[in-house]
Structure formats: structure tokens, C-alpha cells
Amino acid sequence: MTDPVATVTQERAEALPTPLLALHRELGGKLVDFAGYLLPVQYPAGIMAEHKLCRDSAALFDVSHMGQVELTGEDADIALERLVPGELRKLGVGRQRYGFFTNEAGGILDDLIVARLPDRLFIVVNAACKTADIAYLRANLPGISVTELTDRALIALQGPQAVQALTRHAPAAAGLSFLSIAEMDLAGVPALISRSGYSGEDGFEISLPADRAEAVTRELLAEPEVAPAGLGARDSLRLEAGLCLYGHDLTPETTPVEAGLTWAIGKRRRAEGGFPGAEMIQRQLAEGPPRRRVGLRPEGRAPVREGARLSDGEGQFAGVVTSGGFGPTVGGPVAMGYVTTALAAPGNKLFAEVRGKQLPVTVAGLPFVQQRYAK
Amino acid sequence: MSETKYTGDHEWVRVEGEAATVGITNYAQEQLGDVVFVDLPEAGATLEQGAEAATVESVKAASEVYAAVSGEVIEINEALTDEPGLVNSAPEGDGWFFKLKLGDPAELGELMDAAAYKDYCAGLD
């Protein structure tokens, strides 16, 4: 049998610890090298149970590998708009917004969350991209101070019961609406908490000083609603929620229009441009993109995974799967991929090549599981 | 009396008469986690020892299962189609994968016995 763990990780000489590594070991986490960090792919409960816990109750994830960056300086929002095609000037204090860095061809260099705090912008970027992102910000935002917060942990508490568990330790968190963010005390520790996450459920992302992270995490895990979950459940949850994973569903070769992310660009920015790749993105907005990201529902039980080729009924190339696996809440295989625009309508029948066989798949709307964010 | 033998790739093979039943070990299913699909070979197929024989899919990943010994596939475990979780709950029992008509009994000599396999797994942790 081939080693299943090796197939989901990239080998590196030395994986870095997060501030919660000792706790992961104590909890029996199965540790893998993920984007250069040693993180649990699952705990003894297993991916299926961890996934269901997040849909029904509250799951706690360590996402400390992600990059946390502060931007300070006058008009940092205006400066950042040169790199990110989102409406950042009107982002209110205490609000955050999803966005991405684009290249000159309109492709996506990374996706990110931008938050406005009273005195700074706070952004979270992907672990695998963070070194490049920070260098890029420093090179392109003269006069703006770009600081990576290397002494902080980031945890995500996700699920319909996350709010009741968290507010026992941070009552002020009850006042956060979806995509709001504020600094507040959490179990006596100064924390930066946003109502956001990547599971499709209500939940929170919590930035903490690294040296207090384990103590706070233990307090949250002691709540009856909460149990730890690993990278495996994180991936199946975000796939069911129809959310993109950088390096898979989003790459420098995919544009926001193809990815169905034009909602994150904003009306003024679409009209004005003024970001890398604006010409390509505006053209695709006007004329339609050559391909589109779609949901895919394989018939039968066999998962259709990343890299599988899609073809139409005549055997002609139709696209490629960029994320795929088993959806525990759906109770069957689910996938996402890019499909030629003419074939991208929901209900369209395609075939995915899996181990030499042509498995029928149906183009489906996203998400597979209704997102349940707090209002 | 039948004896179960083990490969370094975590398959087990149990020979009763001419028939060799093949599955994956408890160690393997623990590594895989929740099994959601098993792609089995077709009855009548001839497999060489070490060839790819089946694919087992967990929530997270697909893993190949190799033929522990050479032979012709004489039966596959249809129960896995509807209940792939048998691989987790009974890996060395009801969660078996396929049966082969043993091609070369001498190949069994290359495999580990239970004690040797146990030591082998201990060395991997």
C-alpha cells in the first residue's frame, strides 16, 4: 500500500513548529509537513468525525502557519489598492474583506483577508506564499511599514456552537457580525478576533500572542462543544463550502473572473482598474472568461481528485479538477474544477478520467453545503 | 491450517487451499483513516506479485494496494462497494479485498509472518 500521508504532504528538510505543536502531540494529532509547518492532518477521532463536529458543534483548528502581517502608514489602504483589486478605501474600521494579489496577466498570486483596525491594516495570507507576499508588499508599497507578526498564533474556532463556547471567555465576541474584527480579552489574554473562517460555518479566527496560545487553546478545548480538528477536515469542509484553496483552485494562471471571485473586486475598481492585470480582468468581465470554476458531482462513490481530466461526451477536453474528495456532510464525492465556459452550466454531464476509467460527473452549483455564516 | 503473511507495503495474505485472500492490515487502515471507496480488480484478472491491484480511498487521499502474491483474481469483496468502512472496522476480516488463485506458492516465503510484521511496524513509528 502506498503511504497516504506522503501523498498529501510535501517533504521538506525541517518542518517548523507552531506554538501549539506540543499540544497537538499531546492530543494524538497525526503530524505532517504542511507548507513547511508541522501540523495535524487529523486527531484520533478521524477526519470524518472532526468534519461532522464542525458542522454540528465547534471544531478548533491551528492555522498558525498562515502569515499575519500589519501595514501601517498614511493611506495604506490606497497603497494596497495598487496590488489588490478590491474596494479597500471604504472598508470600515473593524471590518474585513476577502481579496487577492493579481499579476500582470490577471492571474492570482495569493488570496488574503484584509482587515481595518483603528490604526493599521491587518492582513492574513497563505503560509506557502507569505515570504513572497511580504517581499512584494515591501517592494511595492513605499512609505508603508510592512511587519510580519512572527510571534503570534492563529486559531480558528468554527461551527454553529462556536459562538457560545467562545463568548464564555470573550463576551465581547458576541457583538461581532460576519467579517467584523476587534481586539478584546480572551481568557485574560489580549486577542484579535474576527468572525470569519473557511469552513462555511459560523465561527471565529483568533490571533494570539504565541506564548499564551496553548493556555487559551486549552481553555477553549475544555468547553463541551469544542474538539480539535486537523487539516483533513479543514480541507473537506472548505471544499463542501465551495471555497477556493490557493495553489489548487487559484494559481497565477487563473483569473478572478474565471474563479468566480468578481464579487471581491468591487464596482469602482472594475471601472477604474489601477491594479495589476486590470486590462485582462476588465476584458474578461466584458466578454466572459474562456473557462469557469464549477462544482462537480461525481456519480457513484469514487472520489475524483485534483488533476483529473474532464472531457465532454465526445471525448473532447473540457477541463481539469482542481480540488476533489469525499464530502462527509454531502455523503459522497464532491469536486471543483475549471471547465470550458460553453460546458459550465449546472446540470451539464461530463466525464472525469480516474485510473483510466471515464467516470460520469455532473456540473453543479456551489456550495455543496449551504454556508451558515452569522448575519 | 491457514497462516497469515504480511508485506512491507502493509497488505496481508491468507492462504486456504489454493485460494489466497488479500487485504490491508490494521496498521494500514489506521494510517489511512476513514475509508470511503475501494476500487477492486476485476474477477478473472491476472496479477503479478507487487503489481497494483486495487485502490483504497480515504477522505483525504487515494492509495494503491499491491498484489501480495501472483495469481488470478477469483473473487472480489462486493460488500466493500456499499460499505467501504469495513476496511476500517474489520481490516483483516470482513474488510478483505480480493481472493487469488495462488500462482506461485514459493512467493509466500518472501513475506513476513505475524511476529516479523509486528516488529516491522514498531520500527516505523
PDB file of N, CA and C in Angstrom, chain A residues 252-301:
ATOM      1  N   PRO A 252      -1.366  31.446 -10.293  1.00  0.00           N
ATOM      2  CA  PRO A 252      -1.025  32.604 -11.142  1.00  0.00           C
ATOM      3  C   PRO A 252      -1.619  32.492 -12.541  1.00  0.00           C
ATOM      4  N   GLU A 253      -2.118  31.308 -12.898  1.00  0.00           N
ATOM      5  CA  GLU A 253      -2.711  31.125 -14.233  1.00  0.00           C
ATOM      6  C   GLU A 253      -4.231  31.248 -14.222  1.00  0.00           C
ATOM      7  N   THR A 254      -4.828  31.435 -13.051  1.00  0.00           N
ATOM      8  CA  THR A 254      -6.285  31.583 -13.014  1.00  0.00           C
ATOM      9  C   THR A 254      -6.643  33.014 -12.643  1.00  0.00           C
ATOM     10  N   THR A 255      -7.616  33.578 -13.354  1.00  0.00           N
ATOM     11  CA  THR A 255      -8.033  34.951 -13.048  1.00  0.00           C
ATOM     12  C   THR A 255      -9.229  34.928 -12.097  1.00  0.00           C
ATOM     13  N   PRO A 256      -9.465  36.056 -11.413  1.00  0.00           N
ATOM     14  CA  PRO A 256     -10.642  36.129 -10.528  1.00  0.00           C
ATOM     15  C   PRO A 256     -11.949  35.937 -11.278  1.00  0.00           C
ATOM     16  N   VAL A 257     -11.973  36.302 -12.549  1.00  0.00           N
ATOM     17  CA  VAL A 257     -13.217  36.151 -13.320  1.00  0.00           C
ATOM     18  C   VAL A 257     -13.470  34.665 -13.561  1.00  0.00           C
ATOM     19  N   GLU A 258     -12.439  33.948 -13.965  1.00  0.00           N
ATOM     20  CA  GLU A 258     -12.572  32.502 -14.163  1.00  0.00           C
ATOM     21  C   GLU A 258     -12.952  31.814 -12.852  1.00  0.00           C
ATOM     22  N   ALA A 259     -12.393  32.307 -11.766  1.00  0.00           N
ATOM     23  CA  ALA A 259     -12.611  31.679 -10.458  1.00  0.00           C
ATOM     24  C   ALA A 259     -13.955  32.037  -9.846  1.00  0.00           C
ATOM     25  N   GLY A 260     -14.686  32.965 -10.496  1.00  0.00           N
ATOM     26  CA  GLY A 260     -15.982  33.360  -9.931  1.00  0.00           C
ATOM     27  C   GLY A 260     -15.841  34.241  -8.703  1.00  0.00           C
ATOM     28  N   LEU A 261     -14.756  35.021  -8.659  1.00  0.00           N
ATOM     29  CA  LEU A 261     -14.492  35.857  -7.483  1.00  0.00           C
ATOM     30  C   LEU A 261     -14.651  37.345  -7.795  1.00  0.00           C
ATOM     31  N   THR A 262     -15.392  37.659  -8.844  1.00  0.00           N
ATOM     32  CA  THR A 262     -15.504  39.079  -9.208  1.00  0.00           C
ATOM     33  C   THR A 262     -16.250  39.880  -8.145  1.00  0.00           C
ATOM     34  N   TRP A 263     -17.033  39.198  -7.306  1.00  0.00           N
ATOM     35  CA  TRP A 263     -17.697  39.892  -6.208  1.00  0.00           C
ATOM     36  C   TRP A 263     -16.677  40.563  -5.270  1.00  0.00           C
ATOM     37  N   ALA A 264     -15.436  40.066  -5.279  1.00  0.00           N
ATOM     38  CA  ALA A 264     -14.419  40.621  -4.384  1.00  0.00           C
ATOM     39  C   ALA A 264     -13.675  41.792  -5.029  1.00  0.00           C
ATOM     40  N   ILE A 265     -14.046  42.167  -6.226  1.00  0.00           N
ATOM     41  CA  ILE A 265     -13.324  43.254  -6.905  1.00  0.00           C
ATOM     42  C   ILE A 265     -13.961  44.619  -6.612  1.00  0.00           C
ATOM     43  N   GLY A 266     -15.253  44.700  -6.614  1.00  0.00           N
ATOM     44  CA  GLY A 266     -15.881  45.987  -6.286  1.00  0.00           C
ATOM     45  C   GLY A 266     -16.147  46.810  -7.543  1.00  0.00           C
ATOM     46  N   LYS A 267     -17.263  47.514  -7.524  1.00  0.00           N
ATOM     47  CA  LYS A 267     -17.734  48.218  -8.716  1.00  0.00           C
ATOM     48  C   LYS A 267     -16.751  49.300  -9.182  1.00  0.00           C
ATOM     49  N   ARG A 268     -16.276  50.113  -8.218  1.00  0.00           N
ATOM     50  CA  ARG A 268     -15.362  51.200  -8.590  1.00  0.00           C
ATOM     51  C   ARG A 268     -14.083  50.653  -9.199  1.00  0.00           C
ATOM     52  N   ARG A 269     -13.540  49.609  -8.599  1.00  0.00           N
ATOM     53  CA  ARG A 269     -12.276  49.054  -9.088  1.00  0.00           C
ATOM     54  C   ARG A 269     -12.439  48.420 -10.475  1.00  0.00           C
ATOM     55  N   ARG A 270     -13.589  47.806 -10.716  1.00  0.00           N
ATOM     56  CA  ARG A 270     -13.833  47.236 -12.047  1.00  0.00           C
ATOM     57  C   ARG A 270     -13.783  48.326 -13.103  1.00  0.00           C
ATOM     58  N   ALA A 271     -14.392  49.460 -12.771  1.00  0.00           N
ATOM     59  CA  ALA A 271     -14.456  50.561 -13.739  1.00  0.00           C
ATOM     60  C   ALA A 271     -13.105  51.263 -13.863  1.00  0.00           C
ATOM     61  N   GLU A 272     -12.469  51.518 -12.732  1.00  0.00           N
ATOM     62  CA  GLU A 272     -11.242  52.325 -12.726  1.00  0.00           C
ATOM     63  C   GLU A 272     -10.000  51.526 -13.081  1.00  0.00           C
ATOM     64  N   GLY A 273      -9.985  50.257 -12.732  1.00  0.00           N
ATOM     65  CA  GLY A 273      -8.743  49.479 -12.899  1.00  0.00           C
ATOM     66  C   GLY A 273      -7.716  49.968 -11.894  1.00  0.00           C
ATOM     67  N   GLY A 274      -6.448  50.054 -12.329  1.00  0.00           N
ATOM     68  CA  GLY A 274      -5.414  50.544 -11.427  1.00  0.00           C
ATOM     69  C   GLY A 274      -4.823  49.474 -10.552  1.00  0.00           C
ATOM     70  N   PHE A 275      -4.889  48.229 -11.002  1.00  0.00           N
ATOM     71  CA  PHE A 275      -4.257  47.104 -10.289  1.00  0.00           C
ATOM     72  C   PHE A 275      -3.618  46.202 -11.338  1.00  0.00           C
ATOM     73  N   PRO A 276      -2.663  45.360 -10.957  1.00  0.00           N
ATOM     74  CA  PRO A 276      -2.009  44.503 -11.951  1.00  0.00           C
ATOM     75  C   PRO A 276      -3.026  43.607 -12.665  1.00  0.00           C
ATOM     76  N   GLY A 277      -2.907  43.547 -13.961  1.00  0.00           N
ATOM     77  CA  GLY A 277      -3.787  42.668 -14.731  1.00  0.00           C
ATOM     78  C   GLY A 277      -5.163  43.239 -14.977  1.00  0.00           C
ATOM     79  N   ALA A 278      -5.346  44.535 -14.697  1.00  0.00           N
ATOM     80  CA  ALA A 278      -6.687  45.135 -14.837  1.00  0.00           C
ATOM     81  C   ALA A 278      -7.224  44.971 -16.257  1.00  0.00           C
ATOM     82  N   GLU A 279      -6.329  45.109 -17.238  1.00  0.00           N
ATOM     83  CA  GLU A 279      -6.780  45.052 -18.628  1.00  0.00           C
ATOM     84  C   GLU A 279      -7.417  43.688 -18.931  1.00  0.00           C
ATOM     85  N   MET A 280      -6.719  42.619 -18.530  1.00  0.00           N
ATOM     86  CA  MET A 280      -7.234  41.263 -18.772  1.00  0.00           C
ATOM     87  C   MET A 280      -8.538  41.028 -18.004  1.00  0.00           C
ATOM     88  N   ILE A 281      -8.556  41.462 -16.771  1.00  0.00           N
ATOM     89  CA  ILE A 281      -9.743  41.229 -15.942  1.00  0.00           C
ATOM     90  C   ILE A 281     -10.939  42.017 -16.479  1.00  0.00           C
ATOM     91  N   GLN A 282     -10.692  43.239 -16.889  1.00  0.00           N
ATOM     92  CA  GLN A 282     -11.799  44.040 -17.453  1.00  0.00           C
ATOM     93  C   GLN A 282     -12.297  43.420 -18.760  1.00  0.00           C
ATOM     94  N   ARG A 283     -11.371  42.901 -19.567  1.00  0.00           N
ATOM     95  CA  ARG A 283     -11.784  42.273 -20.819  1.00  0.00           C
ATOM     96  C   ARG A 283     -12.631  41.021 -20.534  1.00  0.00           C
ATOM     97  N   GLN A 284     -12.178  40.232 -19.569  1.00  0.00           N
ATOM     98  CA  GLN A 284     -12.952  39.019 -19.244  1.00  0.00           C
ATOM     99  C   GLN A 284     -14.312  39.365 -18.638  1.00  0.00           C
ATOM    100  N   LEU A 285     -14.361  40.460 -17.886  1.00  0.00           N
ATOM    101  CA  LEU A 285     -15.654  40.883 -17.334  1.00  0.00           C
ATOM    102  C   LEU A 285     -16.606  41.272 -18.463  1.00  0.00           C
ATOM    103  N   ALA A 286     -16.065  41.917 -19.497  1.00  0.00           N
ATOM    104  CA  ALA A 286     -16.898  42.383 -20.602  1.00  0.00           C
ATOM    105  C   ALA A 286     -17.284  41.241 -21.535  1.00  0.00           C
ATOM    106  N   GLU A 287     -16.327  40.384 -21.831  1.00  0.00           N
ATOM    107  CA  GLU A 287     -16.551  39.374 -22.873  1.00  0.00           C
ATOM    108  C   GLU A 287     -16.835  37.987 -22.320  1.00  0.00           C
ATOM    109  N   GLY A 288     -16.624  37.801 -21.035  1.00  0.00           N
ATOM    110  CA  GLY A 288     -16.763  36.470 -20.447  1.00  0.00           C
ATOM    111  C   GLY A 288     -15.428  35.741 -20.511  1.00  0.00           C
ATOM    112  N   PRO A 289     -15.124  34.927 -19.501  1.00  0.00           N
ATOM    113  CA  PRO A 289     -13.852  34.203 -19.472  1.00  0.00           C
ATOM    114  C   PRO A 289     -13.941  32.934 -20.320  1.00  0.00           C
ATOM    115  N   PRO A 290     -12.796  32.405 -20.737  1.00  0.00           N
ATOM    116  CA  PRO A 290     -12.821  31.181 -21.550  1.00  0.00           C
ATOM    117  C   PRO A 290     -13.217  29.931 -20.752  1.00  0.00           C
ATOM    118  N   ARG A 291     -13.045  29.995 -19.461  1.00  0.00           N
ATOM    119  CA  ARG A 291     -13.392  28.847 -18.618  1.00  0.00           C
ATOM    120  C   ARG A 291     -13.860  29.365 -17.269  1.00  0.00           C
ATOM    121  N   ARG A 292     -14.541  28.511 -16.549  1.00  0.00           N
ATOM    122  CA  ARG A 292     -15.105  28.940 -15.270  1.00  0.00           C
ATOM    123  C   ARG A 292     -14.922  27.853 -14.224  1.00  0.00           C
ATOM    124  N   ARG A 293     -14.787  28.307 -12.986  1.00  0.00           N
ATOM    125  CA  ARG A 293     -14.762  27.358 -11.871  1.00  0.00           C
ATOM    126  C   ARG A 293     -16.183  26.872 -11.601  1.00  0.00           C
ATOM    127  N   VAL A 294     -16.337  25.574 -11.476  1.00  0.00           N
ATOM    128  CA  VAL A 294     -17.660  24.981 -11.232  1.00  0.00           C
ATOM    129  C   VAL A 294     -17.557  23.901 -10.157  1.00  0.00           C
ATOM    130  N   GLY A 295     -18.687  23.572  -9.594  1.00  0.00           N
ATOM    131  CA  GLY A 295     -18.770  22.393  -8.747  1.00  0.00           C
ATOM    132  C   GLY A 295     -18.988  21.167  -9.622  1.00  0.00           C
ATOM    133  N   LEU A 296     -18.561  20.027  -9.140  1.00  0.00           N
ATOM    134  CA  LEU A 296     -18.716  18.772  -9.888  1.00  0.00           C
ATOM    135  C   LEU A 296     -19.196  17.699  -8.930  1.00  0.00           C
ATOM    136  N   ARG A 297     -20.254  17.004  -9.325  1.00  0.00           N
ATOM    137  CA  ARG A 297     -20.753  15.892  -8.514  1.00  0.00           C
ATOM    138  C   ARG A 297     -20.515  14.593  -9.274  1.00  0.00           C
ATOM    139  N   PRO A 298     -19.511  13.818  -8.852  1.00  0.00           N
ATOM    140  CA  PRO A 298     -19.303  12.520  -9.489  1.00  0.00           C
ATOM    141  C   PRO A 298     -20.466  11.578  -9.172  1.00  0.00           C
ATOM    142  N   GLU A 299     -20.866  10.803 -10.173  1.00  0.00           N
ATOM    143  CA  GLU A 299     -21.831   9.738  -9.899  1.00  0.00           C
ATOM    144  C   GLU A 299     -21.096   8.613  -9.191  1.00  0.00           C
ATOM    145  N   GLY A 300     -21.831   7.800  -8.477  1.00  0.00           N
ATOM    146  CA  GLY A 300     -21.174   6.703  -7.783  1.00  0.00           C
ATOM    147  C   GLY A 300     -20.410   7.190  -6.566  1.00  0.00           C
ATOM    148  N   ARG A 301     -19.520   6.363  -6.062  1.00  0.00           N
ATOM    149  CA  ARG A 301     -18.859   6.661  -4.793  1.00  0.00           C
ATOM    150  C   ARG A 301     -17.395   7.000  -4.939  1.00  0.00           C
TER     151      ARG A 301
END
